[in-house]
mmCIF file of C-alpha atoms and ligand atoms in Angstrom:
data_model
loop_
_atom_site.group_PDB
_atom_site.id
_atom_site.type_symbol
_atom_site.label_atom_id
_atom_site.label_comp_id
_atom_site.label_asym_id
_atom_site.label_seq_id
_atom_site.Cartn_x
_atom_site.Cartn_y
_atom_site.Cartn_z
ATOM 1 C CA MET R 1 26.075 62.579 -19.119
ATOM 2 C CA LEU R 2 23.797 59.906 -20.530
ATOM 3 C CA ARG R 3 20.750 61.565 -19.074
ATOM 4 C CA SER R 4 21.666 64.892 -20.545
ATOM 5 C CA SER R 5 22.025 63.653 -24.063
ATOM 6 C CA THR R 6 19.118 62.496 -26.299
ATOM 7 C CA GLY R 7 21.350 60.470 -28.623
ATOM 8 C CA TYR R 8 24.367 58.231 -28.011
ATOM 9 C CA ILE R 9 27.596 59.301 -26.151
ATOM 10 C CA SER R 10 30.869 57.617 -27.201
ATOM 11 C CA GLY R 11 32.879 55.718 -24.752
ATOM 12 C CA GLN R 12 35.740 58.125 -25.700
ATOM 13 C CA GLN R 13 33.697 61.276 -24.595
ATOM 14 C CA ILE R 14 32.841 59.615 -21.163
ATOM 15 C CA SER R 15 36.430 58.489 -20.771
ATOM 16 C CA THR R 16 37.748 62.028 -21.402
ATOM 17 C CA GLU R 17 35.096 63.664 -19.203
ATOM 18 C CA PHE R 18 35.732 61.402 -16.152
ATOM 19 C CA GLY R 19 39.338 60.526 -16.672
ATOM 20 C CA ILE R 20 38.663 56.777 -16.495
ATOM 21 C CA THR R 21 39.339 53.839 -18.853
ATOM 22 C CA ARG R 22 36.878 52.196 -21.237
ATOM 23 C CA ALA R 23 36.982 49.135 -19.006
ATOM 24 C CA ALA R 24 35.904 51.283 -16.037
ATOM 25 C CA ILE R 25 33.019 52.767 -18.007
ATOM 26 C CA TRP R 26 31.817 49.392 -18.911
ATOM 27 C CA LYS R 27 31.778 48.276 -15.265
ATOM 28 C CA HIS R 28 29.715 51.425 -14.390
ATOM 29 C CA ILE R 29 27.297 50.570 -17.191
ATOM 30 C CA ARG R 30 26.911 47.068 -15.936
ATOM 31 C CA ASP R 31 26.286 48.314 -12.358
ATOM 32 C CA LEU R 32 23.692 50.794 -13.566
ATOM 33 C CA ARG R 33 21.934 48.125 -15.617
ATOM 34 C CA LYS R 34 21.857 45.939 -12.537
ATOM 35 C CA THR R 35 20.122 48.643 -10.592
ATOM 36 C CA GLY R 36 17.344 48.903 -13.236
ATOM 37 C CA TYR R 37 18.738 51.502 -15.726
ATOM 38 C CA ILE R 38 18.204 50.425 -19.422
ATOM 39 C CA ILE R 39 21.247 51.399 -21.344
ATOM 40 C CA ASP R 40 21.734 50.675 -25.016
ATOM 41 C CA ALA R 41 25.233 50.068 -26.147
ATOM 42 C CA ILE R 42 26.155 50.026 -29.910
ATOM 43 C CA PRO R 43 29.695 49.522 -31.022
ATOM 44 C CA ASN R 44 31.361 52.569 -32.646
ATOM 45 C CA LYS R 45 28.349 54.648 -31.445
ATOM 46 C CA GLY R 46 28.520 54.348 -27.701
ATOM 47 C CA TYR R 47 25.851 54.463 -24.909
ATOM 48 C CA HIS R 48 22.298 55.625 -24.749
ATOM 49 C CA LEU R 49 20.073 55.838 -21.619
ATOM 50 C CA ALA R 50 16.768 54.197 -22.647
ATOM 51 C CA SER R 51 15.013 54.484 -19.312
ATOM 52 C CA SER R 52 15.554 54.943 -15.592
ATOM 53 C CA PRO R 53 13.975 52.915 -12.783
ATOM 54 C CA ASP R 54 11.280 54.480 -10.712
ATOM 55 C CA MET R 55 13.257 53.842 -7.595
ATOM 56 C CA LEU R 56 13.618 56.165 -4.577
ATOM 57 C CA PHE R 57 17.235 56.785 -5.220
ATOM 58 C CA GLU R 58 18.875 60.123 -4.278
ATOM 59 C CA GLU R 59 19.948 60.687 -7.894
ATOM 60 C CA GLU R 60 16.454 60.164 -9.209
ATOM 61 C CA ILE R 61 14.581 62.169 -6.627
ATOM 62 C CA HIS R 62 17.159 65.046 -6.912
ATOM 63 C CA LEU R 63 16.180 65.411 -10.563
ATOM 64 C CA PHE R 64 12.922 66.992 -9.459
ATOM 65 C CA LEU R 65 13.985 68.526 -6.199
ATOM 66 C CA SER R 66 14.992 72.066 -5.539
ATOM 67 C CA THR R 67 14.642 72.327 -1.769
ATOM 68 C CA ARG R 68 17.201 73.993 0.424
ATOM 69 C CA THR R 69 17.687 71.423 3.128
ATOM 70 C CA ILE R 70 14.890 68.768 3.110
ATOM 71 C CA GLY R 71 16.151 65.974 0.960
ATOM 72 C CA GLU R 72 19.542 67.336 0.381
ATOM 73 C CA LYS R 73 20.749 63.994 1.577
ATOM 74 C CA ILE R 74 18.653 60.890 0.764
ATOM 75 C CA ILE R 75 19.691 57.484 1.968
ATOM 76 C CA PHE R 76 18.081 54.713 -0.115
ATOM 77 C CA HIS R 77 17.697 51.062 0.985
ATOM 78 C CA ARG R 78 16.407 48.303 -1.153
ATOM 79 C CA GLU R 79 14.921 46.606 1.957
ATOM 80 C CA ILE R 80 15.003 47.744 5.597
ATOM 81 C CA ASP R 81 12.912 46.899 8.677
ATOM 82 C CA SER R 82 11.441 50.439 8.909
ATOM 83 C CA THR R 83 12.663 53.693 7.464
ATOM 84 C CA ASN R 84 11.519 55.331 10.803
ATOM 85 C CA ASN R 85 13.781 53.097 12.840
ATOM 86 C CA VAL R 86 16.765 53.868 10.543
ATOM 87 C CA ALA R 87 16.011 57.582 10.629
ATOM 88 C CA MET R 88 15.584 57.732 14.443
ATOM 89 C CA LEU R 89 18.901 55.910 14.865
ATOM 90 C CA LEU R 90 20.640 58.207 12.412
ATOM 91 C CA ALA R 91 19.137 61.238 14.101
ATOM 92 C CA SER R 92 20.327 60.132 17.503
ATOM 93 C CA ASP R 93 23.854 59.804 16.007
ATOM 94 C CA GLY R 94 23.655 63.444 14.888
ATOM 95 C CA THR R 95 22.700 63.038 11.209
ATOM 96 C CA PRO R 96 21.650 66.615 9.954
ATOM 97 C CA HIS R 97 18.240 68.211 9.662
ATOM 98 C CA GLY R 98 16.559 67.412 6.313
ATOM 99 C CA THR R 99 18.143 63.953 5.853
ATOM 100 C CA VAL R 100 15.756 61.518 4.271
ATOM 101 C CA VAL R 101 15.586 57.786 4.420
ATOM 102 C CA THR R 102 13.796 55.868 1.668
ATOM 103 C CA SER R 103 13.321 52.177 1.119
ATOM 104 C CA ASP R 104 11.886 50.098 -1.738
ATOM 105 C CA SER R 105 10.304 47.710 0.827
ATOM 106 C CA GLN R 106 10.083 47.385 4.698
ATOM 107 C CA THR R 107 10.123 44.101 6.655
ATOM 108 C CA GLY R 108 8.839 45.791 9.753
ATOM 109 C CA GLY R 109 6.941 48.868 8.547
ATOM 110 C CA ARG R 110 5.297 50.524 11.445
ATOM 111 C CA GLY R 111 2.003 52.362 11.830
ATOM 112 C CA ARG R 112 0.541 54.370 14.617
ATOM 113 C CA ARG R 113 -0.404 52.637 17.880
ATOM 114 C CA GLY R 114 1.898 49.590 17.221
ATOM 115 C CA ARG R 115 0.219 48.572 13.930
ATOM 116 C CA GLU R 116 1.944 47.070 11.007
ATOM 117 C CA TRP R 117 2.311 49.052 7.776
ATOM 118 C CA PHE R 118 1.993 46.811 4.658
ATOM 119 C CA SER R 119 5.265 47.479 2.769
ATOM 120 C CA PRO R 120 5.862 45.293 -0.397
ATOM 121 C CA PRO R 121 8.667 46.078 -2.770
ATOM 122 C CA GLY R 122 8.572 47.929 -6.169
ATOM 123 C CA CYS R 123 5.461 49.794 -5.847
ATOM 124 C CA ASN R 124 4.927 52.192 -2.932
ATOM 125 C CA LEU R 125 6.557 55.143 -1.202
ATOM 126 C CA TYR R 126 8.174 54.576 2.207
ATOM 127 C CA MET R 127 10.166 57.675 3.471
ATOM 128 C CA SER R 128 11.236 59.171 6.756
ATOM 129 C CA VAL R 129 12.468 62.762 7.082
ATOM 130 C CA ILE R 130 14.651 64.058 10.034
ATOM 131 C CA LEU R 131 13.720 67.340 11.352
ATOM 132 C CA ARG R 132 15.450 69.410 13.927
ATOM 133 C CA PRO R 133 13.244 72.285 14.843
ATOM 134 C CA SER R 134 14.070 74.498 17.880
ATOM 135 C CA VAL R 135 10.689 74.124 19.377
ATOM 136 C CA SER R 136 9.104 72.715 22.605
ATOM 137 C CA PRO R 137 7.488 69.196 22.467
ATOM 138 C CA VAL R 138 4.062 70.857 22.678
ATOM 139 C CA GLU R 139 4.749 72.822 19.604
ATOM 140 C CA ALA R 140 6.288 69.800 17.840
ATOM 141 C CA SER R 141 2.920 68.043 18.176
ATOM 142 C CA GLN R 142 1.748 70.301 15.232
ATOM 143 C CA ILE R 143 4.173 68.594 12.991
ATOM 144 C CA PRO R 144 1.849 65.776 11.959
ATOM 145 C CA VAL R 145 -0.695 68.365 10.815
ATOM 146 C CA ILE R 146 1.740 70.217 8.522
ATOM 147 C CA SER R 147 3.025 66.791 7.315
ATOM 148 C CA VAL R 148 -0.362 65.555 6.261
ATOM 149 C CA ILE R 149 -0.991 68.869 4.377
ATOM 150 C CA ALA R 150 2.177 68.459 2.506
ATOM 151 C CA ALA R 151 1.250 64.978 1.581
ATOM 152 C CA VAL R 152 -2.241 65.872 0.456
ATOM 153 C CA ARG R 153 -0.789 68.708 -1.737
ATOM 154 C CA ALA R 154 1.750 66.331 -3.253
ATOM 155 C CA LEU R 155 -1.105 63.822 -4.041
ATOM 156 C CA GLU R 156 -3.104 66.636 -5.626
ATOM 157 C CA HIS R 157 -0.078 67.484 -7.934
ATOM 158 C CA LEU R 158 -0.338 64.075 -9.414
ATOM 159 C CA ASN R 159 -3.630 65.067 -11.021
ATOM 160 C CA THR R 160 -5.221 61.664 -10.439
ATOM 161 C CA GLY R 161 -8.629 63.081 -10.542
ATOM 162 C CA LEU R 162 -9.375 61.484 -7.101
ATOM 163 C CA ASP R 163 -10.733 63.396 -4.077
ATOM 164 C CA PHE R 164 -8.678 63.003 -1.002
ATOM 165 C CA GLN R 165 -9.830 63.413 2.596
ATOM 166 C CA ILE R 166 -7.722 63.888 5.782
ATOM 167 C CA LYS R 167 -8.810 61.827 8.667
ATOM 168 C CA TRP R 168 -7.541 63.235 11.833
ATOM 169 C CA PRO R 169 -4.953 63.117 12.993
ATOM 170 C CA ASN R 170 -2.933 62.233 9.795
ATOM 171 C CA ASP R 171 -4.479 59.674 7.458
ATOM 172 C CA ILE R 172 -5.399 60.399 3.929
ATOM 173 C CA LEU R 173 -8.265 58.515 2.478
ATOM 174 C CA CYS R 174 -9.531 58.054 -0.971
ATOM 175 C CA ARG R 175 -13.169 56.851 -1.470
ATOM 176 C CA GLY R 176 -13.191 55.861 2.098
ATOM 177 C CA LYS R 177 -10.036 53.723 2.203
ATOM 178 C CA LYS R 178 -6.607 54.672 3.361
ATOM 179 C CA VAL R 179 -3.875 55.652 0.854
ATOM 180 C CA CYS R 180 -1.431 57.417 3.012
ATOM 181 C CA GLY R 181 -0.364 57.184 6.702
ATOM 182 C CA ILE R 182 2.159 59.358 8.692
ATOM 183 C CA LEU R 183 3.935 58.204 11.711
ATOM 184 C CA CYS R 184 5.701 61.091 13.543
ATOM 185 C CA GLU R 185 8.180 60.076 16.368
ATOM 186 C CA MET R 186 10.326 62.488 18.348
ATOM 187 C CA LYS R 187 13.143 62.531 20.902
ATOM 188 C CA SER R 188 13.060 65.454 23.246
ATOM 189 C CA ASP R 189 14.296 66.950 26.655
ATOM 190 C CA THR R 190 11.670 68.449 28.941
ATOM 191 C CA ASP R 191 11.370 71.816 27.051
ATOM 192 C CA GLN R 192 13.303 71.246 23.848
ATOM 193 C CA ILE R 193 12.995 68.949 20.908
ATOM 194 C CA GLN R 194 16.137 66.968 19.850
ATOM 195 C CA HIS R 195 14.676 65.721 16.725
ATOM 196 C CA VAL R 196 11.456 64.566 14.980
ATOM 197 C CA VAL R 197 11.135 61.838 12.370
ATOM 198 C CA VAL R 198 8.229 62.114 9.969
ATOM 199 C CA GLY R 199 7.538 58.720 8.436
ATOM 200 C CA ILE R 200 5.287 58.795 5.410
ATOM 201 C CA GLY R 201 3.897 55.746 3.691
ATOM 202 C CA ILE R 202 1.813 56.161 0.444
ATOM 203 C CA ASN R 203 0.151 53.226 -1.447
ATOM 204 C CA VAL R 204 1.122 54.234 -4.968
ATOM 205 C CA ASN R 205 1.212 51.393 -7.486
ATOM 206 C CA VAL R 206 0.470 48.359 -5.366
ATOM 207 C CA THR R 207 -2.206 46.334 -7.164
ATOM 208 C CA SER R 208 -3.599 44.361 -4.249
ATOM 209 C CA MET R 209 -3.574 45.017 -0.623
ATOM 210 C CA HIS R 210 -2.861 42.538 2.167
ATOM 211 C CA PRO R 211 -6.117 40.653 2.699
ATOM 212 C CA CYS R 212 -6.432 41.869 6.334
ATOM 213 C CA ILE R 213 -6.623 45.445 5.280
ATOM 214 C CA SER R 214 -8.228 45.187 1.801
ATOM 215 C CA ASP R 215 -11.450 46.673 2.976
ATOM 216 C CA ILE R 216 -9.767 49.624 4.654
ATOM 217 C CA ALA R 217 -6.871 50.444 2.435
ATOM 218 C CA THR R 218 -6.334 51.149 -1.247
ATOM 219 C CA SER R 219 -3.691 52.561 -3.656
ATOM 220 C CA LEU R 220 -3.593 55.165 -6.403
ATOM 221 C CA LYS R 221 -3.238 52.519 -8.983
ATOM 222 C CA MET R 222 -6.059 50.428 -7.648
ATOM 223 C CA GLU R 223 -8.420 53.508 -7.795
ATOM 224 C CA THR R 224 -7.410 54.866 -11.189
ATOM 225 C CA ASP R 225 -5.757 51.882 -13.027
ATOM 226 C CA GLN R 226 -2.777 54.076 -13.716
ATOM 227 C CA GLU R 227 0.795 54.018 -12.418
ATOM 228 C CA TYR R 228 2.397 57.137 -10.847
ATOM 229 C CA SER R 229 6.040 58.020 -10.521
ATOM 230 C CA ARG R 230 7.200 57.440 -7.000
ATOM 231 C CA THR R 231 10.291 59.653 -7.562
ATOM 232 C CA ARG R 232 8.180 62.648 -8.618
ATOM 233 C CA LEU R 233 5.744 62.040 -5.932
ATOM 234 C CA SER R 234 8.541 61.933 -3.217
ATOM 235 C CA ALA R 235 10.192 65.025 -4.647
ATOM 236 C CA SER R 236 6.911 66.973 -4.579
ATOM 237 C CA LEU R 237 6.205 65.801 -1.001
ATOM 238 C CA LEU R 238 9.628 66.972 0.115
ATOM 239 C CA GLU R 239 9.084 70.404 -1.669
ATOM 240 C CA GLU R 240 5.848 70.912 -0.016
ATOM 241 C CA LEU R 241 7.073 69.754 3.327
ATOM 242 C CA GLU R 242 9.833 72.282 3.279
ATOM 243 C CA ILE R 243 7.617 75.152 2.217
ATOM 244 C CA ILE R 244 5.116 74.569 4.986
ATOM 245 C CA TYR R 245 7.804 73.604 7.616
ATOM 246 C CA LEU R 246 9.833 76.774 7.129
ATOM 247 C CA ASP R 247 6.729 78.868 7.297
ATOM 248 C CA TRP R 248 5.361 77.139 10.352
ATOM 249 C CA LEU R 249 8.764 77.545 12.139
ATOM 250 C CA GLN R 250 8.253 81.265 11.904
ATOM 251 C CA GLU R 251 4.617 81.176 13.195
ATOM 252 C CA ARG R 252 4.608 78.018 15.408
ATOM 253 C CA ASN R 253 0.900 77.690 15.020
ATOM 254 C CA LEU R 254 -1.461 76.203 12.392
ATOM 255 C CA LYS R 255 -3.606 79.322 11.777
ATOM 256 C CA LYS R 256 -2.489 79.564 8.114
ATOM 257 C CA TYR R 257 -3.308 75.875 7.499
ATOM 258 C CA MET R 258 -6.517 75.393 9.230
ATOM 259 C CA GLU R 259 -8.791 76.377 6.417
ATOM 260 C CA GLU R 260 -6.897 74.051 4.062
ATOM 261 C CA TRP R 261 -6.927 71.303 6.554
ATOM 262 C CA GLU R 262 -10.702 71.652 7.251
ATOM 263 C CA ARG R 263 -11.391 71.605 3.510
ATOM 264 C CA TYR R 264 -10.051 68.163 3.352
ATOM 265 C CA SER R 265 -11.309 67.034 6.606
ATOM 266 C CA LEU R 266 -13.504 63.936 6.726
ATOM 267 C CA LEU R 267 -14.532 64.533 10.253
ATOM 268 C CA ILE R 268 -15.492 68.074 10.671
ATOM 269 C CA GLY R 269 -19.234 68.501 11.231
ATOM 270 C CA ARG R 270 -19.665 64.733 11.890
ATOM 271 C CA ASN R 271 -20.458 62.780 14.891
ATOM 272 C CA VAL R 272 -17.226 61.031 15.800
ATOM 273 C CA ARG R 273 -15.900 58.622 18.332
ATOM 274 C CA ILE R 274 -12.219 59.026 19.389
ATOM 275 C CA GLU R 275 -10.459 56.173 21.050
ATOM 276 C CA THR R 276 -7.559 57.040 23.242
ATOM 277 C CA PRO R 277 -5.523 54.662 25.215
ATOM 278 C CA SER R 278 -7.439 55.683 28.361
ATOM 279 C CA GLU R 279 -11.034 56.500 27.107
ATOM 280 C CA THR R 280 -13.465 56.820 24.339
ATOM 281 C CA ILE R 281 -14.861 60.244 23.657
ATOM 282 C CA THR R 282 -17.860 60.946 21.391
ATOM 283 C CA GLY R 283 -18.974 64.193 20.061
ATOM 284 C CA ILE R 284 -19.352 66.400 16.943
ATOM 285 C CA ALA R 285 -16.051 67.383 15.527
ATOM 286 C CA THR R 286 -16.176 71.207 15.103
ATOM 287 C CA ARG R 287 -12.747 72.306 14.055
ATOM 288 C CA LEU R 288 -9.041 71.907 14.351
ATOM 289 C CA SER R 289 -7.381 73.947 17.152
ATOM 290 C CA GLU R 290 -4.384 76.111 16.426
ATOM 291 C CA GLU R 291 -2.146 73.448 18.155
ATOM 292 C CA GLY R 292 -3.540 70.579 16.088
ATOM 293 C CA ALA R 293 -6.112 69.184 18.498
ATOM 294 C CA LEU R 294 -9.478 68.014 17.346
ATOM 295 C CA MET R 295 -12.278 70.082 18.936
ATOM 296 C CA LEU R 296 -15.317 68.087 19.852
ATOM 297 C CA LYS R 297 -18.746 69.264 21.037
ATOM 298 C CA LEU R 298 -19.849 66.856 23.493
ATOM 299 C CA SER R 299 -23.561 65.891 24.169
ATOM 300 C CA SER R 300 -23.504 68.097 27.276
ATOM 301 C CA GLY R 301 -22.726 71.050 24.903
ATOM 302 C CA ALA R 302 -19.221 71.377 26.375
ATOM 303 C CA LEU R 303 -16.209 71.690 24.111
ATOM 304 C CA ARG R 304 -13.366 69.215 24.401
ATOM 305 C CA LYS R 305 -9.908 69.361 22.846
ATOM 306 C CA VAL R 306 -8.595 65.924 21.895
ATOM 307 C CA TYR R 307 -4.842 65.737 21.185
ATOM 308 C CA ALA R 308 -4.434 62.092 20.149
ATOM 309 C CA GLY R 309 -6.394 58.994 19.318
ATOM 310 C CA ASP R 310 -8.109 56.894 16.695
ATOM 311 C CA ALA R 311 -11.160 58.434 15.148
ATOM 312 C CA HIS R 312 -14.199 56.763 13.803
ATOM 313 C CA ILE R 313 -17.316 58.304 12.425
ATOM 314 C CA ALA R 314 -20.174 57.407 14.733
ATOM 315 C CA ASN R 315 -23.024 58.318 12.359
ATOM 316 C CA HIS R 316 -23.899 61.001 9.887
ATOM 317 C CA ARG R 317 -25.218 64.225 11.287
HETATM 318 C C1 BTN X 1 -0.257 54.944 10.201
HETATM 319 O O1 BTN X 1 -1.135 55.327 9.399
HETATM 320 O O2 BTN X 1 -0.495 54.169 11.074
HETATM 321 C C2 BTN X 1 1.215 55.372 9.999
HETATM 322 C C3 BTN X 1 1.932 54.713 8.857
HETATM 323 C C4 BTN X 1 3.196 55.214 8.529
HETATM 324 C C5 BTN X 1 4.070 54.347 7.624
HETATM 325 C C6 BTN X 1 5.367 54.878 7.206
HETATM 326 S S1 BTN X 1 6.003 54.033 5.897
HETATM 327 C C7 BTN X 1 7.531 54.860 6.128
HETATM 328 C C8 BTN X 1 7.745 54.950 7.622
HETATM 329 N N1 BTN X 1 8.395 53.827 8.143
HETATM 330 C C9 BTN X 1 7.664 53.046 8.952
HETATM 331 O O3 BTN X 1 7.924 52.018 9.505
HETATM 332 N N2 BTN X 1 6.398 53.753 9.069
HETATM 333 C C10 BTN X 1 6.326 54.991 8.332
#
């Protein structure tokens, strides 16, 4: 009610609308203020919502969201070890497709290959989306690619004026430093996925990075000196993810997205070194395969598909 009105709303109006006492209204107002809503109260005039917090609450994200299933339910935490941990547990308990877990901060934010994800409170985006596609584990390995495209589109919608690059498999860089990382985890049977959790971290408004990563990571605020709405960014990310996901489910290949992915790709045409747990492969990155592998032209001239690993630019071509 407060949001839909530009002026003041009397306690009487609220009381009639919800069938609750003035004292109960006052308690709700107090709770809302505690969570960061600024509500003016003037005797004989009523209440007025002066501002809302930029927190990843379901109610706030829903204001900008018109998806069908992704984000229909959003579970917010002020602090959690890792939104991916919570989402994986919820998914194992049968939580429906599209459920999203967000947190204002993470005490054990996780990156790929066992790395930590710097997750301070009040500034960034940490969210995990539960997906339940009826696809094989091999097909599900394309989900990181569609997720990174959704994230790059959402970043573009912010009109930051920045250029973004995708570093295979699913990092987003800005001026050579990482602003977004994606950690996809899945549970599957031999030939069928049970669920996938897409965990997305975006450095939005943080003003300084942890010293250990300050030369390799940055935030939108650090690059532009401007703050961005985390709630709008989350909504736009979920919108884009749903559009691409539904489309991909029909096709089950990346044909439609390869051109867009390659346009943003940092590695295509460059001499790269890919480190996998078992080997290091070097070659020129030629393109993305339809299943999301990076195609490398080796010095022998042979083509090699690489499905996972850490990529580094070896030198310029
Ligand atoms: C990476 O670049 O290595 C992936 C980083 C993924 C970070 C996000 S933040 C939300 C979700 N919860 C986690 O613990 N990790 C992902």
